[in-house]
Amino acid sequence: MPRPGKNSYSDQKPPYSYISLTAMAIQNSSDKMLPLSDIYKFIMDRFPYYRENTQRWQNSLRHNLSFNDCFIKIPRRPDQPGKGSFWALHPDCGDMFENGSFLRRRKRFKVLRAEHMACKTSPMMHYFHHHHHHHPGSVGRLPHFQSYGGITCTQPGGFKHPFAIENIIGRDYKGVVAGGLPLTSVMHHLGYPVPPQLSSVVNSMWPHVGVLSESMSGVPVPAPSSEYAPFSVSAKGLYHSASGPTLPAIPVPIKPTPSLGPMPGLTGMQTGPTQLCSAPTADTIVTPASEQIIEMHQWRRCVGVKN
DNA sequence: GAATGTTTAGACTAGA
DNA sequence: TCTAGTCTAAACATTC
C-alpha cells in the first residue's frame, strides 16, 4: 500500500473511506472545523484521485456528513458570512476505527437521540447534555472534559481522538477541548473574547499547536513548526515508521470512558437553574477553561446572545 | 443558479 | 449466510 505522502497517491484511490478523509481534513485544520468547500479542497489537494469525478465523490461526501453522527454541523457566526456551515468531528466519535483500517469502522458512530438535537447543533452543548446525564447533580457547573487530553484534565483512560494531531503525528497535542477543538479556537469561533492570560498560557504550553493566532488573542504566537505543516500530518502520522510503510498508525483508539462517573473535585457544585444564567466573572476565567467556555455559552444563551 | 444539506434506495463488501 | 458499513446515485429543499 502506498504511503499517503503529498503526491504519493497519483491517480490511485486512497485507502480511506470518505469518513476518514473528511475526518482527516477537519482534524488537520487549525480550528478543527471546516466548511464543506475546504474539505473538498483538502481532499483534492492531497489525493489527485479526487480531482476527477468531483460530482460523484462530493455528493457521497455530503451524504456522509449528513448521515453520520460523527460529524457535527456548526453554523456560521453572523460575522462570518458565507455559504454553508462548518463541519467538525463529534467529541465522542473516537472509537470508530479498528486495526488501523480507515476503510471500515468497527461500528458506526451513533449519538443517542436525546442528545442528538443538542450535539448536532453544538458540540459544546452536547457536552452539557452528555455530562449532565452522567452527573445529574451537576447542573450549571459544567463537567470536566475528560476527552482528548483537554486542557482541564489528564485522563487515566488515555482516550485520544483517532484523528487528533496527537495521534496523527505522534506527539503531544494538548490545549484541545471538545471534539479536538482547540480551546481558544472554539472560544474565538463562538464569539467569546479570548482572555490574554488564557491564550498566553495555551501558547506557552503548546506553541507547536499554533491554535491561537495573534489576531485572535492579541498575544504573539510563535509560528508553527514546519514539522507540523498541514500535510506532514498525513505523511508522518498515517503510517507507523516502526512497523514499516504499510500499516496506518492512527487508530486502534483507546476506548473512551463509557460512563464518566463522579469526578474528583466536583463536590460542592452548585445546582439549580439559576446557576445556568449566572454571568461569568473575571475570576472564573482561568479556572478549568473548557468549563468556563460552556458556562459562557450557556450564559449567552440565557441572556439571548445568539452565536 | 450554484452550492450546500437531507433523505432514500440499492449494490457491494468485510466481518461475525 | 447475515449483518452492518460503505459507496453511489438521485431527488429534493434550503441558502447565498
Short mmCIF file of N, CA and C in Angstrom, two decimals, chain A residues 190-262:
data_model
loop_
_atom_site.label_atom_id
_atom_site.label_comp_id
_atom_site.label_asym_id
_atom_site.label_seq_id
_atom_site.Cartn_x
_atom_site.Cartn_y
_atom_site.Cartn_z
N LEU A 190 -16.97 30.94 18.69
CA LEU A 190 -18.27 31.20 19.29
C LEU A 190 -18.47 32.67 19.62
N GLY A 191 -17.44 33.41 19.39
CA GLY A 191 -17.59 34.83 19.58
C GLY A 191 -17.21 35.31 20.95
N TYR A 192 -16.56 34.46 21.71
CA TYR A 192 -16.14 34.87 23.02
C TYR A 192 -14.78 35.54 22.95
N PRO A 193 -14.60 36.50 23.80
CA PRO A 193 -13.25 37.06 23.88
C PRO A 193 -12.30 36.03 24.41
N VAL A 194 -11.13 35.99 23.86
CA VAL A 194 -10.12 35.06 24.36
C VAL A 194 -9.24 35.81 25.33
N PRO A 195 -9.35 35.50 26.60
CA PRO A 195 -8.58 36.23 27.59
C PRO A 195 -7.09 36.11 27.32
N PRO A 196 -6.38 37.22 27.35
CA PRO A 196 -4.94 37.16 27.08
C PRO A 196 -4.22 36.19 27.99
N GLN A 197 -4.66 36.12 29.25
CA GLN A 197 -3.95 35.22 30.15
C GLN A 197 -4.14 33.77 29.74
N LEU A 198 -5.33 33.46 29.22
CA LEU A 198 -5.57 32.10 28.79
C LEU A 198 -4.80 31.79 27.52
N SER A 199 -4.86 32.73 26.59
CA SER A 199 -4.18 32.46 25.33
C SER A 199 -2.69 32.37 25.52
N SER A 200 -2.16 33.17 26.42
CA SER A 200 -0.72 33.10 26.63
C SER A 200 -0.33 31.79 27.29
N VAL A 201 -1.20 31.32 28.16
CA VAL A 201 -0.93 30.03 28.79
C VAL A 201 -0.94 28.93 27.75
N VAL A 202 -1.97 28.94 26.93
CA VAL A 202 -2.07 27.91 25.90
C VAL A 202 -0.88 27.98 24.97
N ASN A 203 -0.56 29.17 24.56
CA ASN A 203 0.51 29.29 23.58
C ASN A 203 1.88 28.97 24.16
N SER A 204 2.04 29.26 25.44
CA SER A 204 3.34 28.95 26.03
C SER A 204 3.49 27.46 26.30
N MET A 205 2.36 26.83 26.60
CA MET A 205 2.44 25.41 26.91
C MET A 205 2.52 24.56 25.65
N TRP A 206 1.82 25.00 24.61
CA TRP A 206 1.76 24.17 23.41
C TRP A 206 2.02 25.02 22.17
N PRO A 207 3.19 25.62 22.11
CA PRO A 207 3.44 26.53 20.99
C PRO A 207 3.38 25.85 19.65
N HIS A 208 3.68 24.55 19.61
CA HIS A 208 3.72 23.89 18.31
C HIS A 208 2.33 23.70 17.75
N VAL A 209 1.35 23.78 18.65
CA VAL A 209 -0.01 23.56 18.17
C VAL A 209 -0.44 24.69 17.26
N GLY A 210 -0.05 25.89 17.66
CA GLY A 210 -0.36 27.02 16.80
C GLY A 210 -1.85 27.24 16.62
N VAL A 211 -2.61 26.97 17.65
CA VAL A 211 -4.05 27.08 17.51
C VAL A 211 -4.55 28.50 17.70
N LEU A 212 -3.74 29.31 18.26
CA LEU A 212 -4.23 30.63 18.63
C LEU A 212 -3.43 31.69 17.90
N SER A 213 -4.09 32.31 16.99
CA SER A 213 -3.39 33.31 16.22
C SER A 213 -3.25 34.60 17.01
N GLU A 214 -2.30 35.35 16.59
CA GLU A 214 -2.09 36.61 17.29
C GLU A 214 -3.30 37.52 17.13
N SER A 215 -3.91 37.43 15.97
CA SER A 215 -5.06 38.28 15.74
C SER A 215 -6.22 37.92 16.65
N MET A 216 -6.27 36.67 17.04
CA MET A 216 -7.35 36.25 17.91
C MET A 216 -7.10 36.70 19.33
N SER A 217 -5.89 36.56 19.76
CA SER A 217 -5.62 36.72 21.17
C SER A 217 -4.95 38.03 21.52
N GLY A 218 -4.33 38.63 20.55
CA GLY A 218 -3.55 39.80 20.86
C GLY A 218 -2.20 39.46 21.44
N VAL A 219 -1.92 38.20 21.53
CA VAL A 219 -0.65 37.76 22.09
C VAL A 219 0.18 37.16 20.98
N PRO A 220 1.42 37.58 20.87
CA PRO A 220 2.25 37.00 19.81
C PRO A 220 2.32 35.49 19.94
N VAL A 221 2.22 34.85 18.81
CA VAL A 221 2.22 33.40 18.78
C VAL A 221 3.34 32.93 17.88
N PRO A 222 4.15 32.05 18.39
CA PRO A 222 5.20 31.52 17.52
C PRO A 222 4.59 30.76 16.37
N ALA A 223 5.21 30.90 15.23
CA ALA A 223 4.71 30.19 14.07
C ALA A 223 4.88 28.70 14.28
N PRO A 224 3.89 27.96 13.82
CA PRO A 224 4.02 26.52 13.96
C PRO A 224 5.25 26.01 13.23
N SER A 225 5.85 25.04 13.86
CA SER A 225 7.00 24.43 13.21
C SER A 225 6.59 23.82 11.90
N SER A 226 7.50 23.90 10.95
CA SER A 226 7.17 23.32 9.66
C SER A 226 6.89 21.84 9.77
N GLU A 227 7.40 21.27 10.85
CA GLU A 227 7.16 19.85 11.06
C GLU A 227 5.68 19.56 11.22
N TYR A 228 4.96 20.58 11.61
CA TYR A 228 3.54 20.40 11.82
C TYR A 228 2.75 21.01 10.68
N ALA A 229 3.40 21.32 9.63
CA ALA A 229 2.71 21.88 8.48
C ALA A 229 1.64 20.90 8.04
N PRO A 230 0.59 21.43 7.44
CA PRO A 230 -0.59 20.62 7.21
C PRO A 230 -0.35 19.21 6.73
N PHE A 231 0.43 19.03 5.73
CA PHE A 231 0.42 17.67 5.21
C PHE A 231 1.38 16.75 5.92
N SER A 232 2.22 17.31 6.74
CA SER A 232 3.05 16.39 7.50
C SER A 232 2.19 15.48 8.34
N VAL A 233 0.99 15.92 8.58
CA VAL A 233 0.06 15.07 9.32
C VAL A 233 -0.07 13.72 8.64
N SER A 234 -0.40 13.76 7.38
CA SER A 234 -0.61 12.50 6.71
C SER A 234 0.71 11.79 6.47
N ALA A 235 1.69 12.55 6.06
CA ALA A 235 2.94 11.92 5.69
C ALA A 235 3.62 11.29 6.88
N LYS A 236 3.55 11.95 8.00
CA LYS A 236 4.28 11.44 9.14
C LYS A 236 3.46 10.48 9.96
N GLY A 237 2.19 10.74 10.04
CA GLY A 237 1.43 10.05 11.06
C GLY A 237 0.55 8.92 10.61
N LEU A 238 0.22 8.86 9.38
CA LEU A 238 -0.74 7.86 8.98
C LEU A 238 -0.14 6.47 8.96
N TYR A 239 1.13 6.42 8.98
CA TYR A 239 1.75 5.12 8.95
C TYR A 239 2.82 5.02 10.01
N HIS A 240 2.90 3.86 10.58
CA HIS A 240 3.95 3.60 11.54
C HIS A 240 5.29 3.54 10.80
N SER A 241 6.24 4.20 11.35
CA SER A 241 7.56 4.02 10.78
C SER A 241 8.17 2.73 11.30
N ALA A 242 7.79 2.39 12.52
CA ALA A 242 8.40 1.21 13.13
C ALA A 242 7.95 -0.07 12.44
N SER A 243 6.71 -0.09 12.05
CA SER A 243 6.19 -1.33 11.50
C SER A 243 6.25 -1.34 9.99
N GLY A 244 6.97 -0.41 9.45
CA GLY A 244 7.07 -0.40 8.01
C GLY A 244 6.02 0.50 7.40
N PRO A 245 6.10 0.66 6.14
CA PRO A 245 5.26 1.65 5.47
C PRO A 245 3.85 1.19 5.16
N THR A 246 3.48 0.05 5.62
CA THR A 246 2.21 -0.47 5.15
C THR A 246 1.06 -0.33 6.13
N LEU A 247 1.36 -0.03 7.35
CA LEU A 247 0.27 -0.04 8.32
C LEU A 247 -0.06 1.36 8.78
N PRO A 248 -1.30 1.74 8.61
CA PRO A 248 -1.71 3.02 9.14
C PRO A 248 -1.51 3.03 10.64
N ALA A 249 -1.14 4.18 11.13
CA ALA A 249 -0.75 4.21 12.53
C ALA A 249 -1.79 4.78 13.46
N ILE A 250 -2.71 5.50 12.94
CA ILE A 250 -3.56 6.26 13.83
C ILE A 250 -4.42 5.40 14.74
N PRO A 251 -5.25 4.55 14.16
CA PRO A 251 -6.33 4.09 15.00
C PRO A 251 -5.95 3.15 16.13
N VAL A 252 -6.67 2.11 16.28
CA VAL A 252 -6.65 1.34 17.50
C VAL A 252 -6.85 2.29 18.65
N PRO A 253 -7.93 3.09 18.54
CA PRO A 253 -8.13 4.08 19.57
C PRO A 253 -8.46 3.43 20.89
N ILE A 254 -8.04 4.08 21.93
CA ILE A 254 -8.40 3.60 23.25
C ILE A 254 -9.83 4.02 23.51
N LYS A 255 -10.58 3.12 24.06
CA LYS A 255 -11.99 3.40 24.24
C LYS A 255 -12.19 4.56 25.18
N PRO A 256 -13.14 5.43 24.84
CA PRO A 256 -13.48 6.50 25.77
C PRO A 256 -14.19 5.91 26.97
N THR A 257 -14.06 6.59 28.08
CA THR A 257 -14.74 6.13 29.26
C THR A 257 -16.23 6.13 29.01
N PRO A 258 -16.87 4.97 29.07
CA PRO A 258 -18.29 4.92 28.75
C PRO A 258 -19.15 5.70 29.72
N SER A 259 -18.85 5.56 30.96
CA SER A 259 -19.57 6.34 31.94
C SER A 259 -18.54 7.04 32.79
N LEU A 260 -18.65 8.34 32.79
CA LEU A 260 -17.58 9.09 33.42
C LEU A 260 -17.61 8.97 34.93
N GLY A 261 -18.80 8.75 35.47
CA GLY A 261 -18.88 8.59 36.90
C GLY A 261 -18.52 9.87 37.61
N PRO A 262 -18.57 9.80 38.91
CA PRO A 262 -18.26 11.01 39.67
C PRO A 262 -16.83 11.44 39.43
#
